[in-house]
Amino acid sequence: MSQISNATEQLPHILVLGMGGTIAGLAADPEGNPNKYKAGQVGIDSLLAHIASALPQNIAVISEQLANMNSRNLSESLLTDLGNRIQECLNDLLVKGIVITHGTDTMEETGLFLQATCGHRAQILGKRIVITGAMLPANAPAADGPRNLVDAISWASMPLENCPNGVYAVMSGKVCLAMDLAKRHGSALNAPLRDSPTSPVNLINPSWLSCVKAVQAAWGEDLPIPKAEEWPWVEILTSHAGARARTIKHWLTSEVLGLVLAGTGAGGFHDDWSEPLDEAIDRGIALVRTSRTGSGATYPHIPEKDAHGCMASGTLSAPRARIALQLALNAAETLKISGKALTWQDFFARIANLPEFR
Ligand code: SIN
């Protein structure tokens, strides 16, 4: 019998952390217009009570409400709280796995953040961290949240032969590495992983599994979690027809520490940006190039030679590249104090140069 009660705290259990999102959303007229709703309305306890009978036998589940919000309002300090809480839970012998219910809008950022800060620890401690969410609110007739939550808890608790532990996302019957999440559709039920390398949850695809193993093997060390108020300020700027030099010049007068350039095609940007971006580098602003196309990779010195110090994002989308750059800047600053003289580019490369799924 599945237990969903805090009486199970002293037993091995799966911890489900509620963050809000559409999975906890309510529509005013669920039959007539399920797409018009308010995210983050239902508590994680109620979501779990609703699926109790569908959970695999002998899984004890404990819930904790970390937030109940629309994830478009996700703050960096909440990411810090989430990361710190997950690190505590990874060290707790009674916690066998962790599920996070999260809004799909910024799952992409949280997935990359958790991989980069907790992924190695999860692997060596033999635990899975699984993010899930939903595209339809909890009271919609065809709500997808209940099934996603059951699948996520199963994935977090099932010892699967040969399948490494680490940080995953489960939705719509599919599983992917959480660092591969990228919401690519406004309403499709599989929006956050529709363009990501995935496997069906119930039938592991061997070629996906071998890529997962290669990525996990290459991930040797977690980056430090920035303190709540100390996340480096990094912005995303998109290149487009009619882009102006003065957009970049505007940022030169700010305290921004890094810019992610969502370029056209393979990650090129408007020629009018070249001169002010050189100035940005001279001022010590970190630059990362990615592509606004939404898929494919951005490689060094393609389409043109990169300005000295500017990094290509590999397969990281702009939102993920932004989190990676923030963590890299923070790591370079934090670890400088402890005597490791590595640059932000060294740390960024660890994330951007992981083996690619093809
Ligand atoms: C949110 O991200 O909180 C709202 C959208 C969603 O969960 O699908």
CSV table of C-alpha atoms and ligand atoms in Angstrom, one decimal:
chain,number,residue,atom,x,y,z
A,1,MET,CA,0.0,0.0,0.0
A,2,SER,CA,1.4,3.4,-0.9
A,3,GLN,CA,1.7,5.7,2.1
A,4,ILE,CA,1.4,9.5,1.7
A,5,SER,CA,1.8,10.7,5.2
A,6,ASN,CA,4.4,12.4,7.3
A,7,ALA,CA,4.2,9.3,9.6
A,8,THR,CA,6.5,7.7,7.0
A,9,GLU,CA,9.3,10.2,7.7
A,10,GLN,CA,11.3,7.5,9.6
A,11,LEU,CA,11.0,5.0,6.7
A,12,PRO,CA,12.8,5.0,3.4
A,13,HIS,CA,10.7,7.2,1.1
A,14,ILE,CA,10.5,9.3,-2.0
A,15,LEU,CA,10.4,13.0,-1.2
A,16,VAL,CA,8.1,15.0,-3.5
A,17,LEU,CA,8.8,18.7,-3.5
A,18,GLY,CA,6.0,21.0,-4.7
A,19,MET,CA,7.0,24.1,-6.5
A,20,GLY,CA,3.6,24.9,-8.2
A,21,GLY,CA,3.0,25.3,-11.9
A,22,THR,CA,0.1,24.1,-14.1
A,23,ILE,CA,0.2,20.7,-12.5
A,24,ALA,CA,-1.1,22.5,-9.4
A,25,GLY,CA,-3.3,24.9,-11.4
A,26,LEU,CA,-7.0,25.4,-11.5
A,27,ALA,CA,-9.2,26.6,-14.3
A,28,ALA,CA,-12.4,28.6,-13.6
A,29,ASP,CA,-14.2,26.7,-16.4
A,30,PRO,CA,-12.3,23.5,-16.7
A,31,GLU,CA,-14.8,21.9,-19.2
A,32,GLY,CA,-15.2,24.9,-21.4
A,33,ASN,CA,-11.8,26.5,-21.4
A,34,PRO,CA,-9.1,24.4,-19.6
A,35,ASN,CA,-6.3,26.6,-21.0
A,36,LYS,CA,-7.5,29.6,-19.0
A,37,TYR,CA,-6.3,28.9,-15.5
A,38,LYS,CA,-4.2,30.0,-12.6
A,39,ALA,CA,-1.0,28.0,-11.9
A,40,GLY,CA,0.1,27.1,-8.4
A,41,GLN,CA,-3.3,26.7,-6.6
A,42,VAL,CA,-3.4,23.1,-5.3
A,43,GLY,CA,-1.1,21.9,-2.5
A,44,ILE,CA,1.3,19.1,-3.2
A,45,ASP,CA,-0.5,17.0,-0.5
A,46,SER,CA,-3.7,17.1,-2.4
A,47,LEU,CA,-2.0,16.3,-5.7
A,48,LEU,CA,-0.5,13.2,-4.1
A,49,ALA,CA,-3.7,12.2,-2.4
A,50,HIS,CA,-5.4,12.2,-5.8
A,51,ILE,CA,-2.9,9.6,-7.2
A,52,ALA,CA,-2.3,7.5,-4.1
A,53,SER,CA,-4.1,4.4,-5.4
A,54,ALA,CA,-2.2,4.5,-8.7
A,55,LEU,CA,1.3,4.5,-7.1
A,56,PRO,CA,3.4,1.3,-7.2
A,57,GLN,CA,3.0,-0.8,-4.1
A,58,ASN,CA,5.4,-0.2,-1.2
A,59,ILE,CA,6.4,3.2,-2.2
A,60,ALA,CA,6.3,5.6,0.8
A,61,VAL,CA,6.0,9.2,-0.3
A,62,ILE,CA,6.5,12.3,1.8
A,63,SER,CA,5.6,15.7,0.5
A,64,GLU,CA,7.0,19.2,1.1
A,65,GLN,CA,5.7,22.4,-0.3
A,66,LEU,CA,8.7,24.6,-1.3
A,67,ALA,CA,6.6,27.1,-3.3
A,68,ASN,CA,3.3,27.2,-5.1
A,69,MET,CA,3.7,29.6,-8.0
A,70,ASN,CA,3.7,30.2,-11.7
A,71,SER,CA,7.2,29.3,-12.7
A,72,ARG,CA,7.5,32.3,-15.0
A,73,ASN,CA,8.2,34.1,-11.7
A,74,LEU,CA,10.9,31.8,-10.7
A,75,SER,CA,13.6,33.7,-8.8
A,76,GLU,CA,17.3,32.9,-8.5
A,77,SER,CA,17.0,32.9,-4.7
A,78,LEU,CA,14.3,30.1,-5.0
A,79,LEU,CA,16.7,28.1,-7.1
A,80,THR,CA,19.2,28.5,-4.3
A,81,ASP,CA,16.7,27.2,-1.8
A,82,LEU,CA,15.7,24.3,-4.0
A,83,GLY,CA,19.4,23.3,-4.7
A,84,ASN,CA,20.3,23.5,-1.0
A,85,ARG,CA,17.2,21.5,0.0
A,86,ILE,CA,18.0,18.8,-2.6
A,87,GLN,CA,21.6,18.6,-1.4
A,88,GLU,CA,20.4,18.0,2.2
A,89,CYS,CA,17.9,15.3,0.9
A,90,LEU,CA,20.6,13.6,-1.1
A,91,ASN,CA,22.6,13.2,2.1
A,92,ASP,CA,19.6,11.8,4.0
A,93,LEU,CA,19.8,8.0,4.0
A,94,LEU,CA,16.0,7.7,4.3
A,95,VAL,CA,15.4,9.7,1.1
A,96,LYS,CA,15.6,7.2,-1.8
A,97,GLY,CA,14.7,9.6,-4.5
A,98,ILE,CA,13.3,13.1,-5.1
A,99,VAL,CA,10.5,14.3,-7.4
A,100,ILE,CA,9.9,18.0,-8.0
A,101,THR,CA,6.6,19.2,-9.4
A,102,HIS,CA,7.4,22.4,-11.3
A,103,GLY,CA,5.9,24.8,-13.9
A,104,THR,CA,6.9,23.9,-17.4
A,105,ASP,CA,7.7,27.5,-18.4
A,106,THR,CA,11.1,27.5,-16.6
A,107,MET,CA,11.7,23.8,-16.1
A,108,GLU,CA,14.5,24.3,-18.6
A,109,GLU,CA,16.4,26.5,-16.2
A,110,THR,CA,15.8,24.4,-13.2
A,111,GLY,CA,16.8,21.2,-15.0
A,112,LEU,CA,20.2,22.6,-16.0
A,113,PHE,CA,20.7,24.2,-12.6
A,114,LEU,CA,20.1,20.9,-10.8
A,115,GLN,CA,22.3,18.9,-13.2
A,116,ALA,CA,25.1,21.3,-12.8
A,117,THR,CA,24.9,21.6,-9.0
A,118,CYS,CA,23.6,18.2,-7.8
A,119,GLY,CA,24.0,15.8,-10.7
A,120,HIS,CA,27.3,14.3,-9.6
A,121,ARG,CA,26.3,14.0,-6.0
A,122,ALA,CA,23.0,12.2,-7.1
A,123,GLN,CA,25.0,9.8,-9.1
A,124,ILE,CA,27.5,8.9,-6.5
A,125,LEU,CA,24.9,8.6,-3.7
A,126,GLY,CA,22.8,6.4,-6.0
A,127,LYS,CA,19.6,8.6,-6.2
A,128,ARG,CA,17.4,10.0,-8.9
A,129,ILE,CA,16.1,13.6,-8.9
A,130,VAL,CA,13.1,13.8,-11.2
A,131,ILE,CA,11.3,16.9,-12.4
A,132,THR,CA,7.8,16.8,-13.7
A,133,GLY,CA,4.9,19.1,-14.4
A,134,ALA,CA,1.8,19.3,-16.6
A,135,MET,CA,0.4,21.4,-19.5
A,136,LEU,CA,-3.2,21.2,-18.3
A,137,PRO,CA,-4.5,22.3,-14.9
A,138,ALA,CA,-5.3,19.8,-12.2
A,139,ASN,CA,-9.1,20.2,-12.7
A,140,ALA,CA,-9.1,19.8,-16.5
A,141,PRO,CA,-11.1,16.7,-17.6
A,142,ALA,CA,-8.0,15.4,-19.5
A,143,ALA,CA,-5.4,16.6,-16.9
A,144,ASP,CA,-2.0,15.2,-17.7
A,145,GLY,CA,-0.5,16.0,-14.3
A,146,PRO,CA,-1.7,12.8,-12.4
A,147,ARG,CA,-0.1,10.4,-14.9
A,148,ASN,CA,3.1,12.5,-15.0
A,149,LEU,CA,3.4,12.5,-11.3
A,150,VAL,CA,2.9,8.7,-11.0
A,151,ASP,CA,5.5,8.2,-13.8
A,152,ALA,CA,7.9,10.5,-12.1
A,153,ILE,CA,7.6,8.8,-8.7
A,154,SER,CA,8.0,5.4,-10.4
A,155,TRP,CA,11.1,6.6,-12.2
A,156,ALA,CA,12.6,8.1,-9.0
A,157,SER,CA,12.0,4.9,-7.1
A,158,MET,CA,12.6,2.1,-9.6
A,159,PRO,CA,16.1,0.6,-9.6
A,160,LEU,CA,16.6,0.1,-13.3
A,161,GLU,CA,19.3,-2.2,-14.4
A,162,ASN,CA,22.1,-0.3,-16.1
A,163,CYS,CA,20.4,3.0,-15.9
A,164,PRO,CA,22.5,5.5,-14.0
A,165,ASN,CA,21.1,7.8,-11.3
A,166,GLY,CA,21.2,11.5,-11.7
A,167,VAL,CA,18.8,14.3,-12.7
A,168,TYR,CA,15.9,13.5,-15.1
A,169,ALA,CA,12.6,14.9,-16.2
A,170,VAL,CA,9.5,12.8,-16.9
A,171,MET,CA,6.4,14.0,-18.8
A,172,SER,CA,4.0,12.6,-21.3
A,173,GLY,CA,5.3,9.0,-20.9
A,174,LYS,CA,8.8,10.0,-21.8
A,175,VAL,CA,12.0,10.6,-19.8
A,176,CYS,CA,15.0,12.8,-20.6
A,177,LEU,CA,18.0,14.2,-18.9
A,178,ALA,CA,16.8,17.3,-17.0
A,179,MET,CA,19.6,19.3,-18.6
A,180,ASP,CA,18.0,18.5,-22.1
A,181,LEU,CA,14.7,20.1,-21.2
A,182,ALA,CA,13.6,22.9,-23.6
A,183,LYS,CA,10.0,24.1,-23.8
A,184,ARG,CA,9.3,24.2,-27.5
A,185,HIS,CA,5.6,24.6,-27.8
A,186,GLY,CA,3.0,26.7,-26.0
A,187,SER,CA,0.4,24.0,-25.4
A,188,ALA,CA,1.4,20.5,-26.6
A,189,LEU,CA,1.4,18.0,-23.7
A,190,ASN,CA,5.0,17.1,-24.3
A,191,ALA,CA,6.1,20.7,-24.8
A,192,PRO,CA,9.2,20.7,-22.4
A,193,LEU,CA,10.8,17.6,-24.0
A,194,ARG,CA,9.3,17.4,-27.5
A,195,ASP,CA,12.6,18.3,-29.1
A,196,SER,CA,14.9,16.6,-26.4
A,197,PRO,CA,16.5,13.2,-26.7
A,198,THR,CA,14.1,10.9,-24.8
A,199,SER,CA,13.1,7.4,-24.1
A,200,PRO,CA,9.7,6.0,-23.2
A,201,VAL,CA,9.6,5.7,-19.4
A,202,ASN,CA,8.5,2.1,-19.5
A,203,LEU,CA,10.7,0.8,-22.3
A,204,ILE,CA,14.2,2.2,-22.1
A,205,ASN,CA,15.7,3.0,-25.5
A,206,PRO,CA,19.2,1.5,-25.6
A,207,SER,CA,20.7,4.3,-27.8
A,208,TRP,CA,19.3,6.9,-25.5
A,209,LEU,CA,20.7,5.0,-22.5
A,210,SER,CA,24.2,4.8,-23.9
A,211,CYS,CA,24.1,8.6,-24.5
A,212,VAL,CA,22.9,9.2,-20.9
A,213,LYS,CA,25.8,7.1,-19.6
A,214,ALA,CA,28.3,9.0,-21.7
A,215,VAL,CA,27.0,12.3,-20.4
A,216,GLN,CA,26.9,11.1,-16.8
A,217,ALA,CA,30.4,9.7,-17.0
A,218,ALA,CA,31.7,13.0,-18.3
A,219,TRP,CA,30.1,14.9,-15.4
A,220,GLY,CA,32.7,14.7,-12.7
A,221,GLU,CA,32.1,17.5,-10.3
A,222,ASP,CA,29.2,19.7,-9.2
A,223,LEU,CA,29.5,23.5,-9.3
A,224,PRO,CA,28.7,25.5,-6.2
A,225,ILE,CA,25.2,26.9,-5.6
A,226,PRO,CA,25.3,30.7,-5.6
A,227,LYS,CA,24.1,32.3,-2.4
A,228,ALA,CA,20.6,33.6,-2.7
A,229,GLU,CA,21.5,37.3,-3.3
A,230,GLU,CA,24.8,36.7,-5.1
A,231,TRP,CA,23.8,35.3,-8.5
A,232,PRO,CA,25.8,37.1,-11.1
A,233,TRP,CA,23.7,39.4,-13.3
A,234,VAL,CA,23.4,37.8,-16.8
A,235,GLU,CA,21.0,38.9,-19.6
A,236,ILE,CA,19.9,37.3,-22.8
A,237,LEU,CA,20.0,39.5,-26.0
A,238,THR,CA,18.5,38.3,-29.2
A,239,SER,CA,20.1,39.4,-32.6
A,240,HIS,CA,17.5,40.2,-35.3
A,241,ALA,CA,17.0,42.2,-38.5
A,242,GLY,CA,17.6,45.9,-37.6
A,243,ALA,CA,19.6,45.1,-34.4
A,244,ARG,CA,21.4,48.2,-33.1
A,245,ALA,CA,24.8,48.9,-31.7
A,246,ARG,CA,23.2,51.0,-29.0
A,247,THR,CA,21.4,48.0,-27.5
A,248,ILE,CA,24.8,46.6,-26.6
A,249,LYS,CA,26.2,50.1,-25.6
A,250,HIS,CA,23.2,50.4,-23.2
A,251,TRP,CA,24.4,47.3,-21.3
A,252,LEU,CA,28.0,48.6,-21.1
A,253,THR,CA,26.9,51.3,-18.7
A,254,SER,CA,25.1,48.7,-16.4
A,255,GLU,CA,26.5,46.3,-13.8
A,256,VAL,CA,25.7,43.3,-15.9
A,257,LEU,CA,28.5,40.6,-15.6
A,258,GLY,CA,27.5,38.5,-18.6
A,259,LEU,CA,25.6,38.5,-21.8
A,260,VAL,CA,24.1,35.5,-23.6
A,261,LEU,CA,23.8,36.3,-27.3
A,262,ALA,CA,20.9,34.4,-29.0
A,263,GLY,CA,22.2,34.8,-32.5
A,264,THR,CA,20.7,34.0,-35.8
A,265,GLY,CA,21.4,30.6,-37.6
A,266,ALA,CA,24.5,29.0,-36.2
A,267,GLY,CA,24.9,31.7,-33.6
A,268,GLY,CA,26.1,34.7,-35.6
A,269,PHE,CA,25.0,38.2,-34.7
A,270,HIS,CA,24.4,41.5,-36.4
A,271,ASP,CA,27.7,43.2,-37.6
A,272,ASP,CA,26.6,46.4,-35.8
A,273,TRP,CA,27.1,44.5,-32.5
A,274,SER,CA,30.8,43.6,-33.2
A,275,GLU,CA,32.5,46.8,-32.0
A,276,PRO,CA,30.4,47.3,-28.8
A,277,LEU,CA,30.8,43.6,-28.0
A,278,ASP,CA,34.6,44.0,-28.2
A,279,GLU,CA,34.3,46.8,-25.8
A,280,ALA,CA,32.1,44.6,-23.5
A,281,ILE,CA,35.0,42.0,-23.4
A,282,ASP,CA,37.5,44.8,-22.6
A,283,ARG,CA,35.3,45.7,-19.7
A,284,GLY,CA,35.3,42.2,-18.4
A,285,ILE,CA,31.7,41.3,-19.4
A,286,ALA,CA,31.5,37.5,-20.1
A,287,LEU,CA,30.0,36.6,-23.5
A,288,VAL,CA,28.4,33.4,-24.6
A,289,ARG,CA,27.0,32.8,-28.1
A,290,THR,CA,24.0,30.6,-28.7
A,291,SER,CA,21.3,30.3,-31.5
A,292,ARG,CA,17.9,31.7,-31.5
A,293,THR,CA,16.7,28.9,-33.9
A,294,GLY,CA,15.7,26.7,-31.0
A,295,SER,CA,17.6,23.6,-32.0
A,296,GLY,CA,21.0,22.4,-33.2
A,297,ALA,CA,24.4,23.4,-31.6
A,298,THR,CA,26.6,26.5,-31.6
A,299,TYR,CA,30.3,25.7,-32.2
A,300,PRO,CA,33.4,27.8,-31.5
A,301,HIS,CA,34.5,30.0,-34.4
A,302,ILE,CA,31.4,29.2,-36.5
A,303,PRO,CA,30.1,31.1,-38.5
A,304,GLU,CA,33.1,33.5,-37.7
A,305,LYS,CA,36.1,33.5,-35.5
A,306,ASP,CA,35.0,34.3,-31.9
A,307,ALA,CA,36.3,37.4,-30.2
A,308,HIS,CA,38.9,36.3,-27.6
A,309,GLY,CA,37.2,34.9,-24.5
A,310,CYS,CA,33.7,34.6,-26.1
A,311,MET,CA,32.3,31.0,-25.6
A,312,ALA,CA,30.0,29.0,-27.9
A,313,SER,CA,27.1,27.3,-26.0
A,314,GLY,CA,27.2,23.9,-27.6
A,315,THR,CA,23.7,22.4,-27.4
A,316,LEU,CA,22.6,24.8,-24.6
A,317,SER,CA,19.6,26.9,-25.4
A,318,ALA,CA,19.7,30.6,-24.4
A,319,PRO,CA,17.9,30.0,-21.0
A,320,ARG,CA,20.1,27.1,-20.2
A,321,ALA,CA,23.3,28.9,-21.4
A,322,ARG,CA,22.3,31.8,-19.1
A,323,ILE,CA,22.1,29.6,-16.0
A,324,ALA,CA,25.4,27.9,-17.0
A,325,LEU,CA,27.1,31.2,-17.4
A,326,GLN,CA,25.8,32.4,-14.0
A,327,LEU,CA,27.1,29.2,-12.3
A,328,ALA,CA,30.4,29.4,-14.1
A,329,LEU,CA,30.9,33.1,-13.1
A,330,ASN,CA,30.0,32.2,-9.5
A,331,ALA,CA,32.3,29.2,-9.5
A,332,ALA,CA,35.2,31.2,-10.8
A,333,GLU,CA,34.7,33.8,-8.1
A,334,THR,CA,33.9,31.4,-5.2
A,335,LEU,CA,36.7,28.9,-5.9
A,336,LYS,CA,39.3,31.7,-6.6
A,337,ILE,CA,39.1,32.3,-2.8
A,338,SER,CA,39.8,28.6,-2.1
A,339,GLY,CA,42.9,28.8,-4.4
A,340,LYS,CA,41.6,27.0,-7.6
A,341,ALA,CA,42.6,29.5,-10.4
A,342,LEU,CA,40.1,28.4,-13.0
A,343,THR,CA,38.3,30.9,-15.3
A,344,TRP,CA,34.5,31.1,-15.9
A,345,GLN,CA,35.3,29.7,-19.4
A,346,ASP,CA,36.8,26.6,-17.7
A,347,PHE,CA,33.6,26.0,-15.7
A,348,PHE,CA,31.3,26.9,-18.6
A,349,ALA,CA,33.1,24.4,-20.9
A,350,ARG,CA,32.4,21.6,-18.4
A,351,ILE,CA,28.7,22.1,-19.0
A,352,ALA,CA,28.7,23.1,-22.7
A,353,ASN,CA,31.2,20.4,-23.9
A,354,LEU,CA,29.3,17.3,-22.6
A,355,PRO,CA,28.9,14.5,-25.1
A,356,GLU,CA,26.1,15.3,-27.6
A,357,PHE,CA,23.1,13.2,-28.4
A,358,ARG,CA,22.9,12.7,-32.1
B,1,SIN,C1,4.2,27.6,-15.0
B,1,SIN,O1,5.3,27.4,-15.6
B,1,SIN,O2,4.1,27.7,-13.8
B,1,SIN,C2,2.9,27.7,-15.8
B,1,SIN,C3,3.0,26.9,-17.1
B,1,SIN,C4,3.1,25.4,-16.9
B,1,SIN,O3,3.3,24.9,-15.8
B,1,SIN,O4,2.8,24.7,-17.9
